Amino acid sequence: MPDQPTTTRTEGAEVASTKNYRVAVIGGDGIGPEVTSEALKVVAASGVNLETTEFDLGASRYQRTGEVLSEETLEELRGFDAIVLGAVGPAIGDTSVPPGTLERGLLLKMRFDLDLYVNLRPFTGVPGSLAEGCDFVVIRENTEGMYAGEGGFLRKGTPAEIATQGSVNTRFGVERCVRFAFELANSRAAKHLTLVHKTNVLTFAGDLWQRTVNAVGLEYPEVTTDYNHIDAACIYMVENPGRYDVIVTDNLFGDILTDLAGAVAGGIGFAASANLNPDRTGPSLFEPVHGAAHDIAGQQKANPLAAIVSSALMLQHLGEDDAAQRIIAAVRDYADNDPKKDASTSEIGDAIAGKV
């Protein structure tokens, strides 16, 4: 049986929201609980009221019980307005959690079963970064592609072993992701969308993506479009990140490109993400991109800015746009003007909460 989740209520201190939101909190492992705590602190300062329930999931839970994510717990998560996740994973060199166990059994399971088909990652270059002054968003299809798990082994363990790994791309899945990206691009000042794929080699999947972008684009005449091969996009991302506004891409390419974008924009500690169910048939999940960083856990050395921005993305999704924008503005102000290399995790959280 799963441990009983712990429920608390956090009331906003400043501009009070008229709504209360039920939020599941998965602090996870390593620095996850520390950065999540700061994100919730900042949300409270924004005036939005949350009723939070903590769930014990991640590497430490698996090590104690052998359980990753039960159907019972997954069903309970469906009842929340949103899910906040810190970070999950064992320490480097810890072999007690087999590779892929948490990725497939927890993260991918939530994405697939809760239909979190859009992964949205915004990037604003911090001062001194390669992307300083740039503001772009990557929309990554989150439930298909190489991560769908299609494939298998033949004659495994023999000299004649064969391993196949297929990329699953449906018109339904591609189109709903592409349409979301066009809607987003249409709402932004630049109104520009770039498809990133590898159409010259991946001629079937790439053709489906390109034809879908072409078809949906006819409905958005004000949005200009471009195409980059994934390898070229990696070069352009470093040389001229300002060329991008909204990027739309598949699951695998999006995974790789967003890590590069995080490095270009100032470091993975600034990279936030939203795993969205735009149809709102279940809760969406919000998490920083960085890992559990066990080597600095408990030392108040973790950068909570990505977790804080992820919480702002949650507020945007919940319709609390004013609070979300105040948090994002506070993070940008802090990153531009007040960063202290020796500031503790909680000191950074306090500073952002004070600005909100």
PDB file of C-alpha atoms in Angstrom, residues 115-348:
ATOM      1  CA  ASP A 115      -2.055  12.647 -21.776  1.00  0.00           C
ATOM      2  CA  LEU A 116       0.558  15.354 -21.167  1.00  0.00           C
ATOM      3  CA  TYR A 117       1.140  15.663 -24.884  1.00  0.00           C
ATOM      4  CA  VAL A 118       2.797  19.082 -24.969  1.00  0.00           C
ATOM      5  CA  ASN A 119       6.140  19.730 -23.326  1.00  0.00           C
ATOM      6  CA  LEU A 120       6.626  23.498 -23.180  1.00  0.00           C
ATOM      7  CA  ARG A 121      10.037  24.911 -22.283  1.00  0.00           C
ATOM      8  CA  PRO A 122      10.598  28.678 -22.349  1.00  0.00           C
ATOM      9  CA  PHE A 123      14.091  30.156 -22.550  1.00  0.00           C
ATOM     10  CA  THR A 124      15.145  33.705 -21.713  1.00  0.00           C
ATOM     11  CA  GLY A 125      18.876  34.283 -21.907  1.00  0.00           C
ATOM     12  CA  VAL A 126      20.430  35.565 -18.687  1.00  0.00           C
ATOM     13  CA  PRO A 127      23.142  38.246 -18.789  1.00  0.00           C
ATOM     14  CA  GLY A 128      26.428  36.872 -20.048  1.00  0.00           C
ATOM     15  CA  SER A 129      24.872  33.831 -21.726  1.00  0.00           C
ATOM     16  CA  LEU A 130      25.015  33.058 -25.434  1.00  0.00           C
ATOM     17  CA  ALA A 131      21.283  33.772 -25.587  1.00  0.00           C
ATOM     18  CA  GLU A 132      21.397  37.045 -23.643  1.00  0.00           C
ATOM     19  CA  GLY A 133      18.402  39.144 -24.689  1.00  0.00           C
ATOM     20  CA  CYS A 134      16.723  36.229 -26.472  1.00  0.00           C
ATOM     21  CA  ASP A 135      13.260  34.897 -25.654  1.00  0.00           C
ATOM     22  CA  PHE A 136      12.080  31.701 -27.330  1.00  0.00           C
ATOM     23  CA  VAL A 137       9.975  28.634 -26.561  1.00  0.00           C
ATOM     24  CA  VAL A 138      10.392  24.995 -27.547  1.00  0.00           C
ATOM     25  CA  ILE A 139       7.240  22.908 -27.991  1.00  0.00           C
ATOM     26  CA  ARG A 140       8.104  19.220 -27.849  1.00  0.00           C
ATOM     27  CA  GLU A 141       5.626  16.460 -28.648  1.00  0.00           C
ATOM     28  CA  ASN A 142       5.563  14.480 -25.411  1.00  0.00           C
ATOM     29  CA  THR A 143       3.769  11.153 -25.905  1.00  0.00           C
ATOM     30  CA  GLU A 144       4.911   9.665 -29.223  1.00  0.00           C
ATOM     31  CA  GLY A 145       8.094   9.325 -31.265  1.00  0.00           C
ATOM     32  CA  MET A 146      10.980   7.174 -30.088  1.00  0.00           C
ATOM     33  CA  TYR A 147       9.734   7.276 -26.507  1.00  0.00           C
ATOM     34  CA  ALA A 148       6.515   5.400 -27.246  1.00  0.00           C
ATOM     35  CA  GLY A 149       8.378   2.123 -26.661  1.00  0.00           C
ATOM     36  CA  GLU A 150       7.775   0.446 -30.017  1.00  0.00           C
ATOM     37  CA  GLY A 151      10.453  -2.141 -30.769  1.00  0.00           C
ATOM     38  CA  GLY A 152      12.074  -5.221 -29.328  1.00  0.00           C
ATOM     39  CA  PHE A 153      14.830  -7.811 -29.436  1.00  0.00           C
ATOM     40  CA  LEU A 154      15.400 -10.842 -31.592  1.00  0.00           C
ATOM     41  CA  ARG A 155      17.966 -13.470 -30.566  1.00  0.00           C
ATOM     42  CA  LYS A 156      18.977 -11.312 -27.586  1.00  0.00           C
ATOM     43  CA  GLY A 157      22.306 -12.201 -26.029  1.00  0.00           C
ATOM     44  CA  THR A 158      23.624 -13.990 -29.101  1.00  0.00           C
ATOM     45  CA  PRO A 159      26.132 -12.801 -31.709  1.00  0.00           C
ATOM     46  CA  ALA A 160      23.189 -12.446 -34.108  1.00  0.00           C
ATOM     47  CA  GLU A 161      21.169 -10.187 -31.785  1.00  0.00           C
ATOM     48  CA  ILE A 162      18.827  -7.661 -33.393  1.00  0.00           C
ATOM     49  CA  ALA A 163      17.377  -4.642 -31.563  1.00  0.00           C
ATOM     50  CA  THR A 164      14.734  -2.423 -33.142  1.00  0.00           C
ATOM     51  CA  GLN A 165      13.437   0.896 -31.818  1.00  0.00           C
ATOM     52  CA  GLY A 166      10.644   2.511 -33.790  1.00  0.00           C
ATOM     53  CA  SER A 167       9.392   6.085 -33.873  1.00  0.00           C
ATOM     54  CA  VAL A 168       5.618   6.287 -33.564  1.00  0.00           C
ATOM     55  CA  ASN A 169       4.066   9.359 -35.205  1.00  0.00           C
ATOM     56  CA  THR A 170       0.307   9.681 -35.673  1.00  0.00           C
ATOM     57  CA  ARG A 171      -1.429  12.464 -37.561  1.00  0.00           C
ATOM     58  CA  PHE A 172      -3.615  12.990 -34.478  1.00  0.00           C
ATOM     59  CA  GLY A 173      -0.647  13.301 -32.128  1.00  0.00           C
ATOM     60  CA  VAL A 174       1.461  15.454 -34.427  1.00  0.00           C
ATOM     61  CA  GLU A 175      -1.387  17.778 -35.375  1.00  0.00           C
ATOM     62  CA  ARG A 176      -2.512  18.574 -31.841  1.00  0.00           C
ATOM     63  CA  CYS A 177       1.061  19.442 -30.895  1.00  0.00           C
ATOM     64  CA  VAL A 178       1.613  21.524 -34.037  1.00  0.00           C
ATOM     65  CA  ARG A 179      -1.688  23.324 -33.541  1.00  0.00           C
ATOM     66  CA  PHE A 180      -0.714  24.226 -29.971  1.00  0.00           C
ATOM     67  CA  ALA A 181       2.589  25.608 -31.268  1.00  0.00           C
ATOM     68  CA  PHE A 182       0.852  27.733 -33.911  1.00  0.00           C
ATOM     69  CA  GLU A 183      -1.577  29.101 -31.328  1.00  0.00           C
ATOM     70  CA  LEU A 184       1.354  30.065 -29.135  1.00  0.00           C
ATOM     71  CA  ALA A 185       3.290  31.638 -32.003  1.00  0.00           C
ATOM     72  CA  ASN A 186       0.210  33.593 -33.059  1.00  0.00           C
ATOM     73  CA  SER A 187      -0.018  35.079 -29.556  1.00  0.00           C
ATOM     74  CA  ARG A 188       3.595  36.297 -29.520  1.00  0.00           C
ATOM     75  CA  ALA A 189       5.017  39.463 -31.035  1.00  0.00           C
ATOM     76  CA  ALA A 190       7.346  37.792 -33.538  1.00  0.00           C
ATOM     77  CA  LYS A 191       4.686  35.348 -34.787  1.00  0.00           C
ATOM     78  CA  HIS A 192       7.276  32.930 -36.106  1.00  0.00           C
ATOM     79  CA  LEU A 193       7.403  29.132 -35.941  1.00  0.00           C
ATOM     80  CA  THR A 194      10.276  26.804 -36.834  1.00  0.00           C
ATOM     81  CA  LEU A 195       9.824  23.089 -37.401  1.00  0.00           C
ATOM     82  CA  VAL A 196      12.906  21.110 -36.381  1.00  0.00           C
ATOM     83  CA  HIS A 197      13.219  17.551 -37.709  1.00  0.00           C
ATOM     84  CA  LYS A 198      15.357  15.473 -40.082  1.00  0.00           C
ATOM     85  CA  THR A 199      13.111  15.202 -43.129  1.00  0.00           C
ATOM     86  CA  ASN A 200      15.909  14.314 -45.547  1.00  0.00           C
ATOM     87  CA  VAL A 201      16.667  11.047 -43.715  1.00  0.00           C
ATOM     88  CA  LEU A 202      13.561  10.317 -41.631  1.00  0.00           C
ATOM     89  CA  THR A 203      11.446  10.502 -44.758  1.00  0.00           C
ATOM     90  CA  PHE A 204       8.239   9.032 -43.343  1.00  0.00           C
ATOM     91  CA  ALA A 205       7.994  10.674 -39.918  1.00  0.00           C
ATOM     92  CA  GLY A 206       9.543  13.880 -41.229  1.00  0.00           C
ATOM     93  CA  ASP A 207       7.118  14.013 -44.132  1.00  0.00           C
ATOM     94  CA  LEU A 208       4.167  13.668 -41.766  1.00  0.00           C
ATOM     95  CA  TRP A 209       5.474  16.491 -39.572  1.00  0.00           C
ATOM     96  CA  GLN A 210       6.178  18.779 -42.527  1.00  0.00           C
ATOM     97  CA  ARG A 211       2.816  18.174 -44.205  1.00  0.00           C
ATOM     98  CA  THR A 212       1.033  18.776 -40.905  1.00  0.00           C
ATOM     99  CA  VAL A 213       2.842  22.070 -40.343  1.00  0.00           C
ATOM    100  CA  ASN A 214       2.018  23.137 -43.896  1.00  0.00           C
ATOM    101  CA  ALA A 215      -1.677  22.276 -43.495  1.00  0.00           C
ATOM    102  CA  VAL A 216      -2.183  23.810 -40.053  1.00  0.00           C
ATOM    103  CA  GLY A 217      -0.160  26.858 -41.048  1.00  0.00           C
ATOM    104  CA  LEU A 218      -2.810  27.808 -43.606  1.00  0.00           C
ATOM    105  CA  GLU A 219      -5.103  28.582 -40.670  1.00  0.00           C
ATOM    106  CA  TYR A 220      -2.563  31.033 -39.224  1.00  0.00           C
ATOM    107  CA  PRO A 221      -1.667  33.394 -42.090  1.00  0.00           C
ATOM    108  CA  GLU A 222       0.074  35.879 -39.760  1.00  0.00           C
ATOM    109  CA  VAL A 223       2.558  33.274 -38.525  1.00  0.00           C
ATOM    110  CA  THR A 224       5.676  32.899 -40.663  1.00  0.00           C
ATOM    111  CA  THR A 225       7.322  29.478 -40.731  1.00  0.00           C
ATOM    112  CA  ASP A 226      10.764  28.000 -41.256  1.00  0.00           C
ATOM    113  CA  TYR A 227      12.374  24.575 -41.195  1.00  0.00           C
ATOM    114  CA  ASN A 228      15.728  23.408 -39.770  1.00  0.00           C
ATOM    115  CA  HIS A 229      17.294  19.981 -39.702  1.00  0.00           C
ATOM    116  CA  ILE A 230      18.024  19.026 -36.100  1.00  0.00           C
ATOM    117  CA  ASP A 231      21.801  19.068 -36.617  1.00  0.00           C
ATOM    118  CA  ALA A 232      21.639  22.518 -38.208  1.00  0.00           C
ATOM    119  CA  ALA A 233      19.379  23.736 -35.391  1.00  0.00           C
ATOM    120  CA  CYS A 234      22.037  22.737 -32.849  1.00  0.00           C
ATOM    121  CA  ILE A 235      24.525  24.973 -34.670  1.00  0.00           C
ATOM    122  CA  TYR A 236      22.083  27.878 -35.035  1.00  0.00           C
ATOM    123  CA  MET A 237      21.059  27.579 -31.380  1.00  0.00           C
ATOM    124  CA  VAL A 238      24.640  28.315 -30.363  1.00  0.00           C
ATOM    125  CA  GLU A 239      25.565  30.807 -33.086  1.00  0.00           C
ATOM    126  CA  ASN A 240      22.346  32.815 -33.264  1.00  0.00           C
ATOM    127  CA  PRO A 241      19.630  31.792 -30.772  1.00  0.00           C
ATOM    128  CA  GLY A 242      17.808  35.048 -31.484  1.00  0.00           C
ATOM    129  CA  ARG A 243      16.606  33.619 -34.800  1.00  0.00           C
ATOM    130  CA  TYR A 244      14.076  31.489 -32.895  1.00  0.00           C
ATOM    131  CA  ASP A 245      10.658  32.408 -31.524  1.00  0.00           C
ATOM    132  CA  VAL A 246       8.622  29.185 -31.254  1.00  0.00           C
ATOM    133  CA  ILE A 247      10.209  25.842 -32.147  1.00  0.00           C
ATOM    134  CA  VAL A 248       8.069  22.744 -32.626  1.00  0.00           C
ATOM    135  CA  THR A 249       9.662  19.315 -32.804  1.00  0.00           C
ATOM    136  CA  ASP A 250       9.260  15.654 -31.951  1.00  0.00           C
ATOM    137  CA  ASN A 251       9.915  13.895 -28.660  1.00  0.00           C
ATOM    138  CA  LEU A 252      13.538  12.835 -29.095  1.00  0.00           C
ATOM    139  CA  PHE A 253      14.775  15.930 -30.916  1.00  0.00           C
ATOM    140  CA  GLY A 254      12.968  18.112 -28.377  1.00  0.00           C
ATOM    141  CA  ASP A 255      14.648  16.327 -25.491  1.00  0.00           C
ATOM    142  CA  ILE A 256      18.099  16.979 -26.943  1.00  0.00           C
ATOM    143  CA  LEU A 257      17.470  20.502 -28.220  1.00  0.00           C
ATOM    144  CA  THR A 258      16.005  21.792 -24.955  1.00  0.00           C
ATOM    145  CA  ASP A 259      19.040  20.656 -22.973  1.00  0.00           C
ATOM    146  CA  LEU A 260      21.234  22.551 -25.421  1.00  0.00           C
ATOM    147  CA  ALA A 261      18.932  25.570 -25.160  1.00  0.00           C
ATOM    148  CA  GLY A 262      19.238  25.437 -21.377  1.00  0.00           C
ATOM    149  CA  ALA A 263      23.024  25.598 -21.624  1.00  0.00           C
ATOM    150  CA  VAL A 264      22.890  28.412 -24.179  1.00  0.00           C
ATOM    151  CA  ALA A 265      20.439  30.455 -22.089  1.00  0.00           C
ATOM    152  CA  GLY A 266      22.551  30.385 -18.948  1.00  0.00           C
ATOM    153  CA  GLY A 267      22.585  26.876 -17.568  1.00  0.00           C
ATOM    154  CA  ILE A 268      20.248  24.014 -16.821  1.00  0.00           C
ATOM    155  CA  GLY A 269      19.540  25.585 -13.408  1.00  0.00           C
ATOM    156  CA  PHE A 270      17.430  28.197 -15.198  1.00  0.00           C
ATOM    157  CA  ALA A 271      15.476  25.749 -17.394  1.00  0.00           C
ATOM    158  CA  ALA A 272      11.802  25.275 -16.518  1.00  0.00           C
ATOM    159  CA  SER A 273       9.207  23.044 -18.161  1.00  0.00           C
ATOM    160  CA  ALA A 274       5.502  22.359 -18.337  1.00  0.00           C
ATOM    161  CA  ASN A 275       4.087  18.969 -19.316  1.00  0.00           C
ATOM    162  CA  LEU A 276       0.662  20.045 -20.486  1.00  0.00           C
ATOM    163  CA  ASN A 277      -2.678  18.430 -21.074  1.00  0.00           C
ATOM    164  CA  PRO A 278      -4.180  21.352 -23.036  1.00  0.00           C
ATOM    165  CA  ASP A 279      -7.541  19.552 -23.228  1.00  0.00           C
ATOM    166  CA  ARG A 280      -7.625  19.590 -19.390  1.00  0.00           C
ATOM    167  CA  THR A 281      -8.894  16.032 -19.107  1.00  0.00           C
ATOM    168  CA  GLY A 282      -6.429  15.642 -16.245  1.00  0.00           C
ATOM    169  CA  PRO A 283      -3.790  17.621 -14.342  1.00  0.00           C
ATOM    170  CA  SER A 284      -0.709  19.024 -16.032  1.00  0.00           C
ATOM    171  CA  LEU A 285       2.746  18.561 -14.509  1.00  0.00           C
ATOM    172  CA  PHE A 286       5.373  21.248 -13.913  1.00  0.00           C
ATOM    173  CA  GLU A 287       9.045  20.586 -13.199  1.00  0.00           C
ATOM    174  CA  PRO A 288      12.531  22.044 -13.561  1.00  0.00           C
ATOM    175  CA  VAL A 289      14.655  20.320 -16.189  1.00  0.00           C
ATOM    176  CA  HIS A 290      17.666  19.702 -13.957  1.00  0.00           C
ATOM    177  CA  GLY A 291      18.344  16.444 -12.128  1.00  0.00           C
ATOM    178  CA  ALA A 292      18.412  15.453  -8.476  1.00  0.00           C
ATOM    179  CA  ALA A 293      22.038  16.577  -7.878  1.00  0.00           C
ATOM    180  CA  HIS A 294      22.538  14.412  -4.800  1.00  0.00           C
ATOM    181  CA  ASP A 295      26.070  15.786  -4.373  1.00  0.00           C
ATOM    182  CA  ILE A 296      24.700  19.145  -3.171  1.00  0.00           C
ATOM    183  CA  ALA A 297      21.450  17.951  -1.587  1.00  0.00           C
ATOM    184  CA  GLY A 298      20.789  19.329   1.873  1.00  0.00           C
ATOM    185  CA  GLN A 299      23.488  21.977   1.541  1.00  0.00           C
ATOM    186  CA  GLN A 300      21.288  24.863   0.350  1.00  0.00           C
ATOM    187  CA  LYS A 301      23.429  25.190  -2.785  1.00  0.00           C
ATOM    188  CA  ALA A 302      20.751  24.363  -5.371  1.00  0.00           C
ATOM    189  CA  ASN A 303      19.495  27.046  -7.755  1.00  0.00           C
ATOM    190  CA  PRO A 304      15.674  27.122  -7.347  1.00  0.00           C
ATOM    191  CA  LEU A 305      14.970  29.522 -10.228  1.00  0.00           C
ATOM    192  CA  ALA A 306      13.942  26.789 -12.686  1.00  0.00           C
ATOM    193  CA  ALA A 307      11.509  25.350 -10.141  1.00  0.00           C
ATOM    194  CA  ILE A 308      10.137  28.825  -9.443  1.00  0.00           C
ATOM    195  CA  VAL A 309       9.587  29.552 -13.147  1.00  0.00           C
ATOM    196  CA  SER A 310       7.953  26.130 -13.498  1.00  0.00           C
ATOM    197  CA  SER A 311       5.511  27.163 -10.762  1.00  0.00           C
ATOM    198  CA  ALA A 312       4.755  30.321 -12.746  1.00  0.00           C
ATOM    199  CA  LEU A 313       3.966  28.155 -15.775  1.00  0.00           C
ATOM    200  CA  MET A 314       1.579  26.242 -13.527  1.00  0.00           C
ATOM    201  CA  LEU A 315      -0.176  29.461 -12.542  1.00  0.00           C
ATOM    202  CA  GLN A 316      -0.483  30.458 -16.202  1.00  0.00           C
ATOM    203  CA  HIS A 317      -2.106  27.118 -16.958  1.00  0.00           C
ATOM    204  CA  LEU A 318      -4.492  27.573 -14.022  1.00  0.00           C
ATOM    205  CA  GLY A 319      -5.531  30.995 -15.312  1.00  0.00           C
ATOM    206  CA  GLU A 320      -3.661  33.045 -12.701  1.00  0.00           C
ATOM    207  CA  ASP A 321      -1.882  35.135 -15.333  1.00  0.00           C
ATOM    208  CA  ASP A 322      -1.201  38.191 -13.193  1.00  0.00           C
ATOM    209  CA  ALA A 323       0.502  36.196 -10.458  1.00  0.00           C
ATOM    210  CA  ALA A 324       2.458  34.209 -13.046  1.00  0.00           C
ATOM    211  CA  GLN A 325       3.746  37.335 -14.769  1.00  0.00           C
ATOM    212  CA  ARG A 326       4.776  38.888 -11.445  1.00  0.00           C
ATOM    213  CA  ILE A 327       6.802  35.787 -10.617  1.00  0.00           C
ATOM    214  CA  ILE A 328       8.476  35.703 -14.039  1.00  0.00           C
ATOM    215  CA  ALA A 329       9.273  39.432 -13.800  1.00  0.00           C
ATOM    216  CA  ALA A 330      10.739  38.913 -10.326  1.00  0.00           C
ATOM    217  CA  VAL A 331      12.938  36.052 -11.536  1.00  0.00           C
ATOM    218  CA  ARG A 332      14.186  38.103 -14.477  1.00  0.00           C
ATOM    219  CA  ASP A 333      14.886  41.083 -12.220  1.00  0.00           C
ATOM    220  CA  TYR A 334      16.813  38.870  -9.818  1.00  0.00           C
ATOM    221  CA  ALA A 335      18.790  37.168 -12.590  1.00  0.00           C
ATOM    222  CA  ASP A 336      19.606  40.514 -14.213  1.00  0.00           C
ATOM    223  CA  ASN A 337      20.454  42.537 -11.143  1.00  0.00           C
ATOM    224  CA  ASP A 338      20.809  40.615  -7.887  1.00  0.00           C
ATOM    225  CA  PRO A 339      22.463  37.235  -8.449  1.00  0.00           C
ATOM    226  CA  LYS A 340      24.899  36.350  -5.676  1.00  0.00           C
ATOM    227  CA  LYS A 341      27.089  33.321  -6.270  1.00  0.00           C
ATOM    228  CA  ASP A 342      27.044  32.392  -2.592  1.00  0.00           C
ATOM    229  CA  ALA A 343      23.306  32.908  -2.025  1.00  0.00           C
ATOM    230  CA  SER A 344      21.613  29.882  -0.472  1.00  0.00           C
ATOM    231  CA  THR A 345      18.607  28.139  -1.967  1.00  0.00           C
ATOM    232  CA  SER A 346      16.264  29.668   0.600  1.00  0.00           C
ATOM    233  CA  GLU A 347      17.854  33.113   0.256  1.00  0.00           C
ATOM    234  CA  ILE A 348      17.144  33.066  -3.460  1.00  0.00           C
TER     235      ILE A 348
END
